[in-house]
CSV table of C-alpha atoms and ligand atoms in Angstrom, one decimal:
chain,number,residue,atom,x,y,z
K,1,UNK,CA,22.8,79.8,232.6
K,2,UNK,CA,19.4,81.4,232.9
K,3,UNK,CA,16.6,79.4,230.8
K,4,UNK,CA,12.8,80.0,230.8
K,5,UNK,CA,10.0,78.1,232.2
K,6,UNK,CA,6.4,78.6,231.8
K,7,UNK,CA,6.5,80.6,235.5
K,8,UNK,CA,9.1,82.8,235.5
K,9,UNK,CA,12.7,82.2,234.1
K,10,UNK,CA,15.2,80.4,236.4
K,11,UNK,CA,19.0,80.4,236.6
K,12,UNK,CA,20.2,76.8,236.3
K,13,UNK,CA,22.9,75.2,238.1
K,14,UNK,CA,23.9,71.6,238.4
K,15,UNK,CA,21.8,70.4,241.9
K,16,UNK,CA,25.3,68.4,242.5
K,17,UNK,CA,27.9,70.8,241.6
K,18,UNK,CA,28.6,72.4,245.3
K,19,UNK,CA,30.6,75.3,243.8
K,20,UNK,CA,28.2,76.6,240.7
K,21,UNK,CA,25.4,76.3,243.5
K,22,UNK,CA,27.5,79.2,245.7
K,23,UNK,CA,27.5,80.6,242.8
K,24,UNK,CA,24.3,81.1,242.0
K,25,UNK,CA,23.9,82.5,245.8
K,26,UNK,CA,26.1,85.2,245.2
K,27,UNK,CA,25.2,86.1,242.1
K,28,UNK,CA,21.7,86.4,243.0
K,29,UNK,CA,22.6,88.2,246.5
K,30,UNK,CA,20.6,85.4,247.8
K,31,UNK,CA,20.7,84.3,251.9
K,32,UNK,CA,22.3,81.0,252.3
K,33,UNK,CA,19.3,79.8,254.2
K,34,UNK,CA,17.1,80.2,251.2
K,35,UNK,CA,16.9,76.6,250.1
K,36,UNK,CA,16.3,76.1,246.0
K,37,UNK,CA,14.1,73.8,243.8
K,38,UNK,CA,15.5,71.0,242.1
K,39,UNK,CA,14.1,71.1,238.5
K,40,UNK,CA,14.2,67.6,236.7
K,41,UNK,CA,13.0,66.1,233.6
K,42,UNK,CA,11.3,62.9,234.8
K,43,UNK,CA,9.2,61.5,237.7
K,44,UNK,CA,12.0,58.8,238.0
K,45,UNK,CA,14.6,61.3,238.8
K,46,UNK,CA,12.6,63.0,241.0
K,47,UNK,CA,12.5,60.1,243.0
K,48,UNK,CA,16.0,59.1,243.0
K,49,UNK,CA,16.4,62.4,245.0
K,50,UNK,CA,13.9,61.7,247.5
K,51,UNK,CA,14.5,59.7,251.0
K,52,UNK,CA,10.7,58.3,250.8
K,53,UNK,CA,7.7,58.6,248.6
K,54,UNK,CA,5.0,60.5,249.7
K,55,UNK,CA,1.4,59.0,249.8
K,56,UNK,CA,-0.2,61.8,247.4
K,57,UNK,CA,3.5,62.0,245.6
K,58,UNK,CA,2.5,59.8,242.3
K,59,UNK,CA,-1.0,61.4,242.0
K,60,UNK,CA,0.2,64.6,242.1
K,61,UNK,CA,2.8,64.7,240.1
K,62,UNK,CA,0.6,62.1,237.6
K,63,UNK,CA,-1.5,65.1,237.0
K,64,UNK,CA,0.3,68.1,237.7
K,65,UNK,CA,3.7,67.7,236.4
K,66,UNK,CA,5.3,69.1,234.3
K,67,UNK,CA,4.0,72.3,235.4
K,68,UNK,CA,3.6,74.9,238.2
K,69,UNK,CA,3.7,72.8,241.0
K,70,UNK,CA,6.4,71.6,243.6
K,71,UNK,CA,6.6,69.2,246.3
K,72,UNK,CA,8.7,69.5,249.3
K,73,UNK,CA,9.6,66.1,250.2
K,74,UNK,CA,12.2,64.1,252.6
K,75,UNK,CA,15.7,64.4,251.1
K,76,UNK,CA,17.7,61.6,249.3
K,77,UNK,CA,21.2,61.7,251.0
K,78,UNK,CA,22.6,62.6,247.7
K,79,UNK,CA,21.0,66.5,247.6
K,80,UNK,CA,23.8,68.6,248.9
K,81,UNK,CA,23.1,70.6,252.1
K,82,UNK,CA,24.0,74.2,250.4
K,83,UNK,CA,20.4,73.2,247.7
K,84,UNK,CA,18.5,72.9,251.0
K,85,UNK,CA,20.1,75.1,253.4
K,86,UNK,CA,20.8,71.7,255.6
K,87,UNK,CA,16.7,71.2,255.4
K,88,UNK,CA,15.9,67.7,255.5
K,89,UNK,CA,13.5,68.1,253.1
K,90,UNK,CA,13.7,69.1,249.1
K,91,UNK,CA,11.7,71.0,246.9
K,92,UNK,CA,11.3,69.1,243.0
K,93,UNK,CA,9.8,70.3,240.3
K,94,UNK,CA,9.1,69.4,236.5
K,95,UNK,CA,8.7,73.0,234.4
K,96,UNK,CA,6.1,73.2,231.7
K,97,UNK,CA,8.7,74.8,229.0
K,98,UNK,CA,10.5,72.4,226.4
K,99,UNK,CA,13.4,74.3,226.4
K,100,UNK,CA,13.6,73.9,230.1
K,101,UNK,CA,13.5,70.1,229.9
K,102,UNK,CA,15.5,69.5,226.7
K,103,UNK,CA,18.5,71.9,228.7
K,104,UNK,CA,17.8,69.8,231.9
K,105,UNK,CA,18.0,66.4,229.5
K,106,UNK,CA,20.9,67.6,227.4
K,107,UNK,CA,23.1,68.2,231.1
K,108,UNK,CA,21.9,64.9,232.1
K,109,UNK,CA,21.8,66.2,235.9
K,110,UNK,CA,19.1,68.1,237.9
K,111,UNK,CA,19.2,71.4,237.9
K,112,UNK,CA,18.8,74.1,241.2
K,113,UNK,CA,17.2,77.1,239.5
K,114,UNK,CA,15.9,80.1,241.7
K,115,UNK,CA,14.1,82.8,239.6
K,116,UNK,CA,16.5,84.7,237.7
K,117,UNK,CA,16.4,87.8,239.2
K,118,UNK,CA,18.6,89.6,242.1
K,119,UNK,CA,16.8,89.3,245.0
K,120,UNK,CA,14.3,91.5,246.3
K,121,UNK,CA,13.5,92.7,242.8
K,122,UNK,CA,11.1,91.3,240.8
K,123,UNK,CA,10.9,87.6,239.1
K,124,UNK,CA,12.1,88.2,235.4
K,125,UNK,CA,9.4,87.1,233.0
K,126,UNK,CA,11.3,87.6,229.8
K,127,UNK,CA,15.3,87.4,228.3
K,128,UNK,CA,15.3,90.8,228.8
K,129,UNK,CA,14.4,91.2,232.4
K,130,UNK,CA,17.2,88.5,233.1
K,131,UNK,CA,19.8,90.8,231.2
K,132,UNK,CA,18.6,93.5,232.6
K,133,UNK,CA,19.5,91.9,236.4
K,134,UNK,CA,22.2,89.6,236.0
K,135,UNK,CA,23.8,90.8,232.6
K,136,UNK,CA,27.7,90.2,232.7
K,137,UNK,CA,27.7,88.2,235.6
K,138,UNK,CA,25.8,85.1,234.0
K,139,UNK,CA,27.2,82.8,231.1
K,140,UNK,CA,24.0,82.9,229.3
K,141,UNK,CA,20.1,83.2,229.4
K,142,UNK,CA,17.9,81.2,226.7
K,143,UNK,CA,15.3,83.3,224.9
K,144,UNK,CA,12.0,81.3,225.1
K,145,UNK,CA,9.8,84.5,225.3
K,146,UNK,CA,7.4,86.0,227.8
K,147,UNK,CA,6.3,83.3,230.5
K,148,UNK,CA,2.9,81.6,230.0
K,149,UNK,CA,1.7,82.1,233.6
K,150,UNK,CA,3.9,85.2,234.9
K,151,UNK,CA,4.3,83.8,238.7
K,152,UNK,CA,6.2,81.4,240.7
K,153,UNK,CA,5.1,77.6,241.1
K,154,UNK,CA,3.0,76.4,244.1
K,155,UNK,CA,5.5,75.0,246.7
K,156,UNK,CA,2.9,72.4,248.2
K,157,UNK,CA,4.6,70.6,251.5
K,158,UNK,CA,4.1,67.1,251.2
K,159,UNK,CA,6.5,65.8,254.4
K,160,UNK,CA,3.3,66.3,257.0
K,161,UNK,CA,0.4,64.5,257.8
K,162,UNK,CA,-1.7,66.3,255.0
K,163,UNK,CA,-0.5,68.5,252.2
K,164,UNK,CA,0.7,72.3,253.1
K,165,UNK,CA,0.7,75.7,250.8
K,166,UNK,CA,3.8,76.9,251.4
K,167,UNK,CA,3.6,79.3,248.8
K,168,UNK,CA,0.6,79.8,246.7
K,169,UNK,CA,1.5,79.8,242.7
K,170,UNK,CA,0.5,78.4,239.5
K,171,UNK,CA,-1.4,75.2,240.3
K,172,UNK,CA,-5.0,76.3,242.7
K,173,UNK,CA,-5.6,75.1,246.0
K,174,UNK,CA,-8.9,74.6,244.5
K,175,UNK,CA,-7.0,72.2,241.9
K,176,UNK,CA,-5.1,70.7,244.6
K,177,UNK,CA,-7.9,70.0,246.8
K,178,UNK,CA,-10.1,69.0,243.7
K,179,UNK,CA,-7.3,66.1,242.7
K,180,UNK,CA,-6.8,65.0,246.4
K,181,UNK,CA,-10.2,65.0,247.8
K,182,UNK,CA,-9.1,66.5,251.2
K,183,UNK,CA,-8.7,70.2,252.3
K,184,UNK,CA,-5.8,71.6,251.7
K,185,UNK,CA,-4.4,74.7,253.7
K,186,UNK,CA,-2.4,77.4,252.9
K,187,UNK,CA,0.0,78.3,256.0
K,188,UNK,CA,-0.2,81.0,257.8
K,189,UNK,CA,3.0,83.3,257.6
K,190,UNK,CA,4.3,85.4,259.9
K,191,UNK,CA,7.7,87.7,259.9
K,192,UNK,CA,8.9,85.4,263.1
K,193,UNK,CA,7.5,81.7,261.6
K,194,UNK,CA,8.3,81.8,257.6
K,195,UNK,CA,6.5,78.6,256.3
K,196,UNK,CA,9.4,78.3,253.4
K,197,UNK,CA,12.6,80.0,254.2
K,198,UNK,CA,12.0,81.9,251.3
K,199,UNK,CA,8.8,83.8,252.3
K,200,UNK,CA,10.1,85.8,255.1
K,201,UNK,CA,12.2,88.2,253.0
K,202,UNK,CA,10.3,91.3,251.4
K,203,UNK,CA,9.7,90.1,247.7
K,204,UNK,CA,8.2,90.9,244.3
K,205,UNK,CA,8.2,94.6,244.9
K,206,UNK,CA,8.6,97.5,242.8
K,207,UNK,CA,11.3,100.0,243.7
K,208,UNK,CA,8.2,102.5,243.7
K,209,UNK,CA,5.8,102.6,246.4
K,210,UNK,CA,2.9,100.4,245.8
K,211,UNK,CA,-0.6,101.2,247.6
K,212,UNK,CA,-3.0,98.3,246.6
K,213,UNK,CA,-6.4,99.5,246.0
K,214,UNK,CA,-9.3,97.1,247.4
K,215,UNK,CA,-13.2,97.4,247.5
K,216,UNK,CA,-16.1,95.4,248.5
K,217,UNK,CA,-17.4,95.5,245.4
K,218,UNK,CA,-16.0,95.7,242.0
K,219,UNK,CA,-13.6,98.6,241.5
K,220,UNK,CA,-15.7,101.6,240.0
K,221,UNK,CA,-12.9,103.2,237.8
K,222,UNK,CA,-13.7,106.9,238.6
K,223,UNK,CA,-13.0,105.9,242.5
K,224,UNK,CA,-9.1,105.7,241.4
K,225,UNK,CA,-9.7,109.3,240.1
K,226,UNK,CA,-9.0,111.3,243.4
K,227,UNK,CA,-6.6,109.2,245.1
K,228,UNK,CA,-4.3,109.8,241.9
K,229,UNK,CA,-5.1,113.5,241.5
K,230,UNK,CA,-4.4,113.9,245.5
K,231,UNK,CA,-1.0,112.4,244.5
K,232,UNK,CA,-0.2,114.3,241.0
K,233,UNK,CA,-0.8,117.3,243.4
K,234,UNK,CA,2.1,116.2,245.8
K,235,UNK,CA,4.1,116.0,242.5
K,236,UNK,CA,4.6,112.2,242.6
K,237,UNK,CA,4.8,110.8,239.6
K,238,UNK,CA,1.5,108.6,239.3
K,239,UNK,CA,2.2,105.2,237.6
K,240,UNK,CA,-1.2,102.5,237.5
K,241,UNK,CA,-1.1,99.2,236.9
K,242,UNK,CA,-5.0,97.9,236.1
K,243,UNK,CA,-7.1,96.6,233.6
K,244,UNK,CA,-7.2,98.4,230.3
K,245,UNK,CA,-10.8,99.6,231.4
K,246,UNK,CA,-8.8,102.0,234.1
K,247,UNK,CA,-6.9,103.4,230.7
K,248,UNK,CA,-8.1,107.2,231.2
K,249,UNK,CA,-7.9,107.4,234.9
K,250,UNK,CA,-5.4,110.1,235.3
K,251,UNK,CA,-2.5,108.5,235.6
K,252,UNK,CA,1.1,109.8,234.6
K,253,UNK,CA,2.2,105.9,233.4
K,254,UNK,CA,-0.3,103.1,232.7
K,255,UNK,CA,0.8,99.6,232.3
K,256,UNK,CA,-2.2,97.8,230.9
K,257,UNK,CA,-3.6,94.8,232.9
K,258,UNK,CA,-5.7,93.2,229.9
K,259,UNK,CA,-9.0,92.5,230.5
K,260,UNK,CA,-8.2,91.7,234.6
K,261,UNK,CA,-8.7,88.3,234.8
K,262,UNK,CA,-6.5,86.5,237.0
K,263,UNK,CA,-4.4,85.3,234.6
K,264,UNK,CA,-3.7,88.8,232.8
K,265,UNK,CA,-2.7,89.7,236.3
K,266,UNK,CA,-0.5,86.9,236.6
K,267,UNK,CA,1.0,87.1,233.3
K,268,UNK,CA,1.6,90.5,233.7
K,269,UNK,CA,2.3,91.8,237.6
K,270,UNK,CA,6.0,91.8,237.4
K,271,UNK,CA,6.4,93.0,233.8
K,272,UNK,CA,4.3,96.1,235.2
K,273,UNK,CA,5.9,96.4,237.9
K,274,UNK,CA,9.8,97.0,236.4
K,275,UNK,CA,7.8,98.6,233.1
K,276,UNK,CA,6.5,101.4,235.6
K,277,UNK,CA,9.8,101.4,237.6
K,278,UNK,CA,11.8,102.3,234.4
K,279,UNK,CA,9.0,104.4,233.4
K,280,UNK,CA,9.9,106.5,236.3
K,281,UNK,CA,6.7,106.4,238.4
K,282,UNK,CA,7.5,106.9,242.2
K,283,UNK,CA,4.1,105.8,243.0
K,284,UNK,CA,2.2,102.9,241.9
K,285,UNK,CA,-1.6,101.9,242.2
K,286,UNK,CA,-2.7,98.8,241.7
K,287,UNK,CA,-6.3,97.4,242.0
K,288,UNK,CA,-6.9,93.8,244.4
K,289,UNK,CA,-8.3,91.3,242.6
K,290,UNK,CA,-10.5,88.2,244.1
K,291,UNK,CA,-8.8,85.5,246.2
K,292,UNK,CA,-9.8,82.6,244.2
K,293,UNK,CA,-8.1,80.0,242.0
K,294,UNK,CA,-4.7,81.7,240.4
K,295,UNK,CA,-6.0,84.9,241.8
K,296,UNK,CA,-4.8,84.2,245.4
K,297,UNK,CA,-1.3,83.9,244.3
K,298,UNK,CA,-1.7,86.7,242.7
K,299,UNK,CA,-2.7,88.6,245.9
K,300,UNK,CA,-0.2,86.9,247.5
K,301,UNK,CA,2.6,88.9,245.7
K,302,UNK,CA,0.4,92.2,245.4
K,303,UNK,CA,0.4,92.1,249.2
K,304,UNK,CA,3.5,91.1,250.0
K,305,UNK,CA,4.8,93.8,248.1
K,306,UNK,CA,2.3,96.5,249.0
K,307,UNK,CA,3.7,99.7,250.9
K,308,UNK,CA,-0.2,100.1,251.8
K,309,UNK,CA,-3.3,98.6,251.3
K,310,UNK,CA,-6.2,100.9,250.6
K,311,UNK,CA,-10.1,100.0,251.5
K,312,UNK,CA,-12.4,101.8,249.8
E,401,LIG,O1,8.2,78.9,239.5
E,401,LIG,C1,9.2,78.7,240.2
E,401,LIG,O2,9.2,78.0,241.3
E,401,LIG,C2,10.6,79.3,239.8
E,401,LIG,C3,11.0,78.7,238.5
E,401,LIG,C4,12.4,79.2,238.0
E,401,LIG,O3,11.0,77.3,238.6
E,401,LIG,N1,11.6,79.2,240.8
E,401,LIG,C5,11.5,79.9,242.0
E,401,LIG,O4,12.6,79.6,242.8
E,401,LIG,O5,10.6,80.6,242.3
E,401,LIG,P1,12.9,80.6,244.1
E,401,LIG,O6,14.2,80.1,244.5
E,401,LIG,O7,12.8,82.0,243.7
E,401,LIG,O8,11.8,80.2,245.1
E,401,LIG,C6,11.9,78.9,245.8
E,401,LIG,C7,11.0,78.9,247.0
E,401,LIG,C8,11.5,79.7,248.1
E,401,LIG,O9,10.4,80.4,248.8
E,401,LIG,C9,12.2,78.7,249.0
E,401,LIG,O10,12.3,79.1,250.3
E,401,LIG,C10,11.2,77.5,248.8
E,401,LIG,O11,10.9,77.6,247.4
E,401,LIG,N2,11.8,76.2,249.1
E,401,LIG,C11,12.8,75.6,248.5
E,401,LIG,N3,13.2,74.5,249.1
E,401,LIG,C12,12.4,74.3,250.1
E,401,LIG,C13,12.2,73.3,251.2
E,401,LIG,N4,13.0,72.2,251.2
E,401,LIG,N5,11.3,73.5,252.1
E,401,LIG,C14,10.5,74.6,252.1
E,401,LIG,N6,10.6,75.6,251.1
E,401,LIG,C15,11.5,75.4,250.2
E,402,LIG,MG1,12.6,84.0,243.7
């Protein structure tokens, strides 16, 4: 069953039912070594599924939890191997959404719940996106709305001798390194050394092309102007996907980016991306924003899914 949390909606299995967790694989067209994050409704069952307490483990969650933040930690013996891929470690998290907790306390178990989308597209951020994925191969999806933050969690590695990024998300570094009083890095991923199994597949994207537009300085809306008409000429169809200031740019489709705070960007990447998809837009612009706070996750997924990167 797919259920909503305040990143992106999830598709919940039982974290100790081996058979609906193949499931969830095959429904998803997921690779086996792709571990999953336990979801769970309490710090105390969070720990019963942990081998040892991290130092930072209890301040963290203290202040963080429930919300956009997970900890990889050593496993408990009692997390299946196909949750962590055989990892010794496991990802926990405690979602912001009530619906998710009251469905996680009303099955009285832990729940595995990778976003619900088929991989490779993009995370679903409504009911609809769900359906619109996994639609007659799922029992259910819960309808809690459009997602408060629009991107995955922060999968912060805890099982080192100082706290790792794995994957930048809801909860800052800045925040992180704020709470902790230490510096906290983000790792460095390459193709051949993926910090999370995850993060080595291609992710996020649109099924159009996506060419990120970047500049020193803030993005003059006119400077969009040419590189659309160039492509209008080619007979692409343009779409854009910016704040609502780059309305009358030229574009064939515009999906509207708010005001283009970090947040709108969040809330709104993947929605734009599948809006301009169905829209039929074989090409898609898309403004960089600054890599601070929620806005490097943000260009985290903007880059990961860019065909090409444009400095201007
Ligand atoms: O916001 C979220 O985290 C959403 C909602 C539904 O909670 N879930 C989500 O799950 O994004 P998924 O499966 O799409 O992404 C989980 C990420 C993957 O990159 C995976 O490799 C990583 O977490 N991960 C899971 N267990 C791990 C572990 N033991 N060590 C390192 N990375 C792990
Ligand atoms: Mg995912």
């Amino acid at each position: 069953m797919a259920f909503p949390t305040e990143t992106v909606y999830g598709l919940g299995a039982n974290a100790f039912n081996e058979d609906a967790i193949r499931a969830i694989f095959r429904v998803k067209g997921r690779p086996a070594d792709n571990p999953l994050i336990v979801h769970v409704d309490s710090i105390g069952r969070a720990r019963e599924l942990m081998q040892v307490e991290p130092a930072s483990f209890q301040e963290l969650v203290s202040r963080f939890w429930p919300g956009p933040l997970t900890v990889v930690v050593p496993r408990h013996a009692a997390v299946p191997d196909v949750v962590t891929a055989g990892l010794d470690t496991v990802a926990l998290r405690m979602p912001d959404h009530h619906l998710a907790r009251e469905l996680i306390a009303m099955a009285g178990v832990p729940l595995v719940a990778p976003s619900a989308n088929v991989s490779g597209q993009p995370s679903p951020t409504s009911a609809m996106d769900v359906l619109h994925d996994l639609n007659g191969k799922i029992y259910a999806v819960l309808d809690g709305g459009e997602c408060r933050i629009g991107i995955e969690s922060t999968v912060l590695d805890l099982t080192g001798e100082r706290p790792v990024i794995l994957r930048p998300g809801g909860i800052s570094r800045e925040d992180l390194e704020k709470m902790l009083g230490e510096n906290v890095s983000l790792i460095d991923s390459t193709p051949d050394h993926p910090p999370s199994p995850g993060m080595k597949y291609r992710h996020y994207a649109p099924k159009a092309e996506l060419r990120v537009v970047r500049c020193n300085e803030a993005l003059n809306t006119s400077a969009l102007v040419p590189l659309i008409r160039a492509e209008k000429e080619k007979g692409r169809s343009v779409g854009l996907l910016a704040a609502e200031a780059f309305r009358d740019v030229g574009a064939d489709v515009f999906f509207s980016l708010g005001e283009g705070t970090a947040l709108d960007y969040a809330r709104n990447l993947y929605r734009g991306f599948r809006f301009l998809d169905k829209a039929g837009a074989s090409i898609i612009f898309c403004p960089a924003i600054d890599e601070q706070g929620l806005g490097s996750a943000v260009m985290n997924r903007l880059l990961k899914a860019a065909d090409i990167i444009i400095d201007i």
